[in-house]
Amino acid sequence: MMSIKEAEYWEQRYHEGTDRWDIGQAAPPFVSLLNSPHAPKPGRAAVLGCGRGHDAFLFAAHGFDVIGFDFAPAAIAAATTLGQSNQSQAQFFQRDIFDLAAEFPSEFDYVIEHTCFCAIAPEQRPAYVQLVHSLLKPQGKLLALFFTHNRPGGPPFGITPAEIQQYFEPYFNLLALKPVPNSVPERQGEEHLGHFQRQT
Ligand SMILES: C[S@@+](CC[C@H](N)C(=O)[O-])C[C@H]1O[C@@H](n2cnc3c(N)ncnc32)[C@H](O)[C@@H]1O
């Protein structure tokens, strides 16, 4: 479990309107993926650190059974309200993601990640990898848009593709980890789309 201070930090950002990570829409690389011949087939999906729910709405609109999780009450309230207004089937629960393994053991076909991994402290990364493994069914998949910038400090904390592989490969098979051509302008050249499958 993370500290209350961390949840308050993110909650404060939503209240202050310093939530510049929120692009007001689903991440374009996820839109492209779902409209491509390689689109994953719908299943039960967890969106970690879902914020206002834009990615959750996208996957729900493509037939996925989606739950978005975030520990910031303002994010969950906004996602819930937005979901009602756009008649999305996505659900949203206020949770610390590091508490989810006991509540949702091996329940998801997919874990979806976009700017949550870069939001947690680097020392939490091994726990995050374990969390994703615990939430997924055997053969379940992580679909992740990683923020691969190389600036010091954070959040957002940067990472290299090689480091991502080091964290995930002991427990996941790497299916793909590629730079994306259609990031939002402020993240151009600094995102990789990863596709990992849980090792049983
Ligand atoms: C950079 S924001 C990204 C939000 C969303 N994915 C988006 O793209 O708009 C990171 C989000 O992760 C949430 N978060 C960070 N650590 C968390 C944790 N331990 N449990 C639940 N949510 C967490 C924050 O509250 C915040 O909404």
mmCIF file of C-alpha atoms and ligand atoms in Angstrom:
data_model
loop_
_atom_site.group_PDB
_atom_site.id
_atom_site.type_symbol
_atom_site.label_atom_id
_atom_site.label_comp_id
_atom_site.label_asym_id
_atom_site.label_seq_id
_atom_site.Cartn_x
_atom_site.Cartn_y
_atom_site.Cartn_z
ATOM 1 C CA MET A 1 0.000 0.000 0.000
ATOM 2 C CA MET A 2 1.215 3.509 -0.836
ATOM 3 C CA SER A 3 1.151 6.301 1.699
ATOM 4 C CA ILE A 4 -1.867 8.545 2.177
ATOM 5 C CA LYS A 5 0.483 11.400 1.301
ATOM 6 C CA GLU A 6 0.895 10.062 -2.228
ATOM 7 C CA ALA A 7 -2.845 9.805 -2.795
ATOM 8 C CA GLU A 8 -3.212 13.343 -1.453
ATOM 9 C CA TYR A 9 -0.504 14.564 -3.821
ATOM 10 C CA TRP A 10 -2.447 13.308 -6.856
ATOM 11 C CA GLU A 11 -5.788 14.445 -5.469
ATOM 12 C CA GLN A 12 -4.346 17.915 -4.983
ATOM 13 C CA ARG A 13 -3.146 17.995 -8.581
ATOM 14 C CA TYR A 14 -6.674 17.287 -9.800
ATOM 15 C CA HIS A 15 -8.086 20.001 -7.532
ATOM 16 C CA GLU A 16 -5.484 22.580 -8.554
ATOM 17 C CA GLY A 17 -5.917 21.823 -12.232
ATOM 18 C CA THR A 18 -2.189 20.985 -12.538
ATOM 19 C CA ASP A 19 -3.126 17.685 -14.172
ATOM 20 C CA ARG A 20 -1.300 18.320 -17.433
ATOM 21 C CA TRP A 21 -0.964 14.586 -18.105
ATOM 22 C CA ASP A 22 -4.689 14.483 -18.917
ATOM 23 C CA ILE A 23 -4.911 14.734 -22.697
ATOM 24 C CA GLY A 24 -8.712 14.829 -22.627
ATOM 25 C CA GLN A 25 -9.006 11.777 -24.825
ATOM 26 C CA ALA A 26 -7.799 8.193 -25.055
ATOM 27 C CA ALA A 27 -4.147 7.784 -25.944
ATOM 28 C CA PRO A 28 -3.907 7.854 -29.768
ATOM 29 C CA PRO A 29 -1.698 4.700 -29.910
ATOM 30 C CA PHE A 30 -4.482 2.743 -28.145
ATOM 31 C CA VAL A 31 -7.022 4.124 -30.653
ATOM 32 C CA SER A 32 -4.818 2.972 -33.542
ATOM 33 C CA LEU A 33 -4.268 -0.442 -31.969
ATOM 34 C CA LEU A 34 -7.968 -1.077 -31.456
ATOM 35 C CA ASN A 35 -8.763 -0.016 -35.023
ATOM 36 C CA SER A 36 -5.997 -2.171 -36.502
ATOM 37 C CA PRO A 37 -6.046 -5.767 -37.750
ATOM 38 C CA HIS A 38 -3.941 -6.589 -34.646
ATOM 39 C CA ALA A 39 -6.603 -5.365 -32.214
ATOM 40 C CA PRO A 40 -6.771 -7.509 -29.074
ATOM 41 C CA LYS A 41 -10.039 -9.369 -28.782
ATOM 42 C CA PRO A 42 -12.369 -8.026 -26.084
ATOM 43 C CA GLY A 43 -12.103 -9.367 -22.547
ATOM 44 C CA ARG A 44 -12.136 -8.280 -18.936
ATOM 45 C CA ALA A 45 -9.729 -5.402 -18.459
ATOM 46 C CA ALA A 46 -8.304 -3.386 -15.559
ATOM 47 C CA VAL A 47 -7.068 0.146 -16.265
ATOM 48 C CA LEU A 48 -4.560 1.087 -13.551
ATOM 49 C CA GLY A 49 -4.277 4.741 -12.485
ATOM 50 C CA CYS A 50 -7.162 5.474 -14.838
ATOM 51 C CA GLY A 51 -7.478 9.186 -14.037
ATOM 52 C CA ARG A 52 -10.620 10.596 -15.644
ATOM 53 C CA GLY A 53 -11.170 7.371 -17.546
ATOM 54 C CA HIS A 54 -10.458 8.264 -21.175
ATOM 55 C CA ASP A 55 -8.669 4.985 -21.954
ATOM 56 C CA ALA A 56 -11.266 2.978 -20.021
ATOM 57 C CA PHE A 57 -14.032 4.521 -22.166
ATOM 58 C CA LEU A 58 -12.160 3.622 -25.344
ATOM 59 C CA PHE A 59 -11.715 -0.040 -24.448
ATOM 60 C CA ALA A 60 -15.322 -0.275 -23.184
ATOM 61 C CA ALA A 61 -16.541 1.172 -26.487
ATOM 62 C CA HIS A 62 -14.634 -1.639 -28.235
ATOM 63 C CA GLY A 63 -16.485 -4.298 -26.232
ATOM 64 C CA PHE A 64 -14.097 -4.787 -23.303
ATOM 65 C CA ASP A 65 -15.531 -5.278 -19.815
ATOM 66 C CA VAL A 66 -13.531 -2.541 -18.091
ATOM 67 C CA ILE A 67 -12.852 -1.445 -14.536
ATOM 68 C CA GLY A 68 -10.754 1.682 -14.008
ATOM 69 C CA PHE A 69 -8.891 2.057 -10.705
ATOM 70 C CA ASP A 70 -7.419 5.193 -9.188
ATOM 71 C CA PHE A 71 -6.826 6.286 -5.609
ATOM 72 C CA ALA A 72 -7.633 9.970 -6.239
ATOM 73 C CA PRO A 73 -11.307 10.567 -5.371
ATOM 74 C CA ALA A 74 -11.503 13.506 -7.797
ATOM 75 C CA ALA A 75 -10.356 11.297 -10.668
ATOM 76 C CA ILE A 76 -12.879 8.571 -9.886
ATOM 77 C CA ALA A 77 -15.688 11.107 -9.447
ATOM 78 C CA ALA A 78 -14.864 12.734 -12.788
ATOM 79 C CA ALA A 79 -14.584 9.364 -14.576
ATOM 80 C CA THR A 80 -17.904 8.214 -13.126
ATOM 81 C CA THR A 81 -19.665 11.422 -14.188
ATOM 82 C CA LEU A 82 -18.124 11.339 -17.653
ATOM 83 C CA GLY A 83 -19.077 7.680 -18.012
ATOM 84 C CA GLN A 84 -22.687 8.455 -17.167
ATOM 85 C CA SER A 85 -22.826 11.282 -19.691
ATOM 86 C CA ASN A 86 -21.309 9.227 -22.505
ATOM 87 C CA GLN A 87 -23.265 6.090 -21.508
ATOM 88 C CA SER A 88 -20.100 4.028 -21.115
ATOM 89 C CA GLN A 89 -20.285 0.566 -19.567
ATOM 90 C CA ALA A 90 -16.883 1.114 -17.895
ATOM 91 C CA GLN A 91 -16.884 0.954 -14.099
ATOM 92 C CA PHE A 92 -14.622 2.966 -11.802
ATOM 93 C CA PHE A 93 -13.440 2.088 -8.301
ATOM 94 C CA GLN A 94 -11.436 4.239 -5.934
ATOM 95 C CA ARG A 95 -8.583 1.953 -4.887
ATOM 96 C CA ASP A 96 -4.868 1.999 -4.249
ATOM 97 C CA ILE A 97 -3.665 -0.246 -7.064
ATOM 98 C CA PHE A 98 -1.232 -1.944 -4.677
ATOM 99 C CA ASP A 99 -4.221 -3.283 -2.721
ATOM 100 C CA LEU A 100 -5.925 -4.904 -5.734
ATOM 101 C CA ALA A 101 -4.237 -8.307 -5.839
ATOM 102 C CA ALA A 102 -6.254 -9.727 -2.928
ATOM 103 C CA GLU A 103 -9.552 -8.373 -4.269
ATOM 104 C CA PHE A 104 -9.108 -9.339 -7.940
ATOM 105 C CA PRO A 105 -6.763 -12.372 -8.051
ATOM 106 C CA SER A 106 -6.184 -13.604 -11.643
ATOM 107 C CA GLU A 107 -9.436 -11.941 -12.744
ATOM 108 C CA PHE A 108 -8.432 -9.988 -15.817
ATOM 109 C CA ASP A 109 -7.643 -10.901 -19.410
ATOM 110 C CA TYR A 110 -5.895 -7.538 -19.778
ATOM 111 C CA VAL A 111 -4.217 -4.922 -17.663
ATOM 112 C CA ILE A 112 -4.067 -1.567 -19.426
ATOM 113 C CA GLU A 113 -1.427 0.955 -18.496
ATOM 114 C CA HIS A 114 -0.959 4.556 -19.581
ATOM 115 C CA THR A 115 1.014 7.018 -17.420
ATOM 116 C CA CYS A 116 0.554 5.024 -14.211
ATOM 117 C CA PHE A 117 3.914 3.205 -14.261
ATOM 118 C CA CYS A 118 5.649 6.584 -14.709
ATOM 119 C CA ALA A 119 3.617 8.012 -11.809
ATOM 120 C CA ILE A 120 4.822 5.552 -9.175
ATOM 121 C CA ALA A 121 8.226 5.831 -7.506
ATOM 122 C CA PRO A 122 10.926 3.716 -9.214
ATOM 123 C CA GLU A 123 11.364 1.632 -6.039
ATOM 124 C CA GLN A 124 7.716 0.529 -6.435
ATOM 125 C CA ARG A 125 8.321 -0.937 -9.898
ATOM 126 C CA PRO A 126 9.024 -4.540 -8.800
ATOM 127 C CA ALA A 127 5.784 -4.443 -6.755
ATOM 128 C CA TYR A 128 3.942 -3.065 -9.796
ATOM 129 C CA VAL A 129 5.193 -5.941 -11.966
ATOM 130 C CA GLN A 130 4.031 -8.426 -9.313
ATOM 131 C CA LEU A 131 0.679 -6.640 -9.104
ATOM 132 C CA VAL A 132 0.081 -6.884 -12.857
ATOM 133 C CA HIS A 133 1.041 -10.567 -12.753
ATOM 134 C CA SER A 134 -1.382 -11.200 -9.860
ATOM 135 C CA LEU A 135 -4.305 -9.448 -11.541
ATOM 136 C CA LEU A 136 -3.989 -11.281 -14.849
ATOM 137 C CA LYS A 137 -5.408 -14.672 -15.672
ATOM 138 C CA PRO A 138 -2.798 -17.187 -16.829
ATOM 139 C CA GLN A 139 -1.968 -16.089 -20.421
ATOM 140 C CA GLY A 140 -3.474 -12.657 -19.672
ATOM 141 C CA LYS A 141 -1.830 -9.642 -21.275
ATOM 142 C CA LEU A 142 -0.468 -6.263 -20.290
ATOM 143 C CA LEU A 143 -1.104 -3.535 -22.864
ATOM 144 C CA ALA A 144 1.051 -0.621 -21.815
ATOM 145 C CA LEU A 145 1.926 2.759 -23.226
ATOM 146 C CA PHE A 146 5.182 3.573 -21.428
ATOM 147 C CA PHE A 147 6.547 7.118 -21.092
ATOM 148 C CA THR A 148 10.149 6.469 -22.126
ATOM 149 C CA HIS A 149 11.598 9.943 -21.615
ATOM 150 C CA ASN A 150 15.127 10.311 -20.244
ATOM 151 C CA ARG A 151 14.818 13.371 -18.042
ATOM 152 C CA PRO A 152 15.872 13.008 -14.399
ATOM 153 C CA GLY A 153 13.377 13.021 -11.533
ATOM 154 C CA GLY A 154 9.631 12.725 -11.604
ATOM 155 C CA PRO A 155 6.816 12.043 -11.587
ATOM 156 C CA PRO A 156 6.675 11.345 -14.424
ATOM 157 C CA PHE A 157 9.661 9.012 -13.913
ATOM 158 C CA GLY A 158 11.315 8.049 -17.185
ATOM 159 C CA ILE A 159 12.528 4.613 -18.187
ATOM 160 C CA THR A 160 14.313 2.991 -21.131
ATOM 161 C CA PRO A 161 12.874 0.114 -23.189
ATOM 162 C CA ALA A 162 15.751 -2.084 -21.947
ATOM 163 C CA GLU A 163 14.836 -1.349 -18.326
ATOM 164 C CA ILE A 164 11.162 -2.127 -19.024
ATOM 165 C CA GLN A 165 12.205 -5.527 -20.364
ATOM 166 C CA GLN A 166 14.384 -6.176 -17.311
ATOM 167 C CA TYR A 167 11.474 -5.510 -14.974
ATOM 168 C CA PHE A 168 8.841 -7.549 -16.813
ATOM 169 C CA GLU A 169 10.679 -10.406 -18.534
ATOM 170 C CA PRO A 170 11.156 -12.635 -15.483
ATOM 171 C CA TYR A 171 7.374 -12.975 -15.214
ATOM 172 C CA PHE A 172 6.071 -12.092 -18.697
ATOM 173 C CA ASN A 173 6.795 -13.001 -22.282
ATOM 174 C CA LEU A 174 7.536 -9.938 -24.349
ATOM 175 C CA LEU A 175 5.277 -9.900 -27.416
ATOM 176 C CA ALA A 176 6.161 -6.375 -28.593
ATOM 177 C CA LEU A 177 7.732 -3.166 -27.311
ATOM 178 C CA LYS A 178 7.890 -0.521 -29.987
ATOM 179 C CA PRO A 179 8.069 3.268 -30.343
ATOM 180 C CA VAL A 180 4.771 4.749 -31.484
ATOM 181 C CA PRO A 181 4.353 7.272 -34.311
ATOM 182 C CA ASN A 182 1.236 9.037 -33.053
ATOM 183 C CA SER A 183 1.855 10.297 -29.530
ATOM 184 C CA VAL A 184 0.369 13.614 -28.494
ATOM 185 C CA PRO A 185 2.858 16.391 -29.479
ATOM 186 C CA GLU A 186 4.323 16.848 -25.993
ATOM 187 C CA ARG A 187 5.271 13.130 -25.820
ATOM 188 C CA GLN A 188 6.454 12.684 -29.424
ATOM 189 C CA GLY A 189 9.348 10.233 -29.628
ATOM 190 C CA GLU A 190 9.024 9.402 -25.919
ATOM 191 C CA GLU A 191 6.467 6.599 -25.818
ATOM 192 C CA HIS A 192 6.681 2.849 -26.378
ATOM 193 C CA LEU A 193 3.723 0.540 -26.740
ATOM 194 C CA GLY A 194 4.338 -2.704 -24.879
ATOM 195 C CA HIS A 195 2.513 -5.964 -25.144
ATOM 196 C CA PHE A 196 3.441 -8.604 -22.569
ATOM 197 C CA GLN A 197 1.861 -11.969 -21.824
ATOM 198 C CA ARG A 198 1.810 -13.406 -18.330
ATOM 199 C CA GLN A 199 3.930 -16.480 -17.830
ATOM 200 C CA THR A 200 1.925 -19.046 -15.930
HETATM 201 C C1 LIG B 1 -0.107 10.800 -14.486
HETATM 202 S S1 LIG B 1 -1.720 10.392 -13.920
HETATM 203 C C2 LIG B 1 -2.390 9.522 -15.331
HETATM 204 C C3 LIG B 1 -3.882 9.353 -15.299
HETATM 205 C C4 LIG B 1 -4.475 8.704 -16.539
HETATM 206 N N1 LIG B 1 -3.862 7.433 -16.829
HETATM 207 C C5 LIG B 1 -4.356 9.631 -17.713
HETATM 208 O O1 LIG B 1 -3.588 9.321 -18.638
HETATM 209 O O2 LIG B 1 -5.013 10.675 -17.708
HETATM 210 C C6 LIG B 1 -1.372 9.071 -12.791
HETATM 211 C C7 LIG B 1 -2.620 8.565 -12.111
HETATM 212 O O3 LIG B 1 -2.281 7.434 -11.329
HETATM 213 C C8 LIG B 1 -2.939 7.548 -10.095
HETATM 214 N N2 LIG B 1 -2.138 6.771 -9.133
HETATM 215 C C9 LIG B 1 -0.834 6.919 -8.812
HETATM 216 N N3 LIG B 1 -0.456 5.997 -7.908
HETATM 217 C C10 LIG B 1 -1.561 5.260 -7.648
HETATM 218 C C11 LIG B 1 -1.822 4.170 -6.783
HETATM 219 N N4 LIG B 1 -0.879 3.666 -5.988
HETATM 220 N N5 LIG B 1 -3.070 3.650 -6.755
HETATM 221 C C12 LIG B 1 -4.057 4.178 -7.531
HETATM 222 N N6 LIG B 1 -3.874 5.210 -8.380
HETATM 223 C C13 LIG B 1 -2.638 5.741 -8.428
HETATM 224 C C14 LIG B 1 -3.025 9.026 -9.794
HETATM 225 O O4 LIG B 1 -4.035 9.354 -8.886
HETATM 226 C C15 LIG B 1 -3.264 9.582 -11.186
HETATM 227 O O5 LIG B 1 -4.638 9.674 -11.476
#
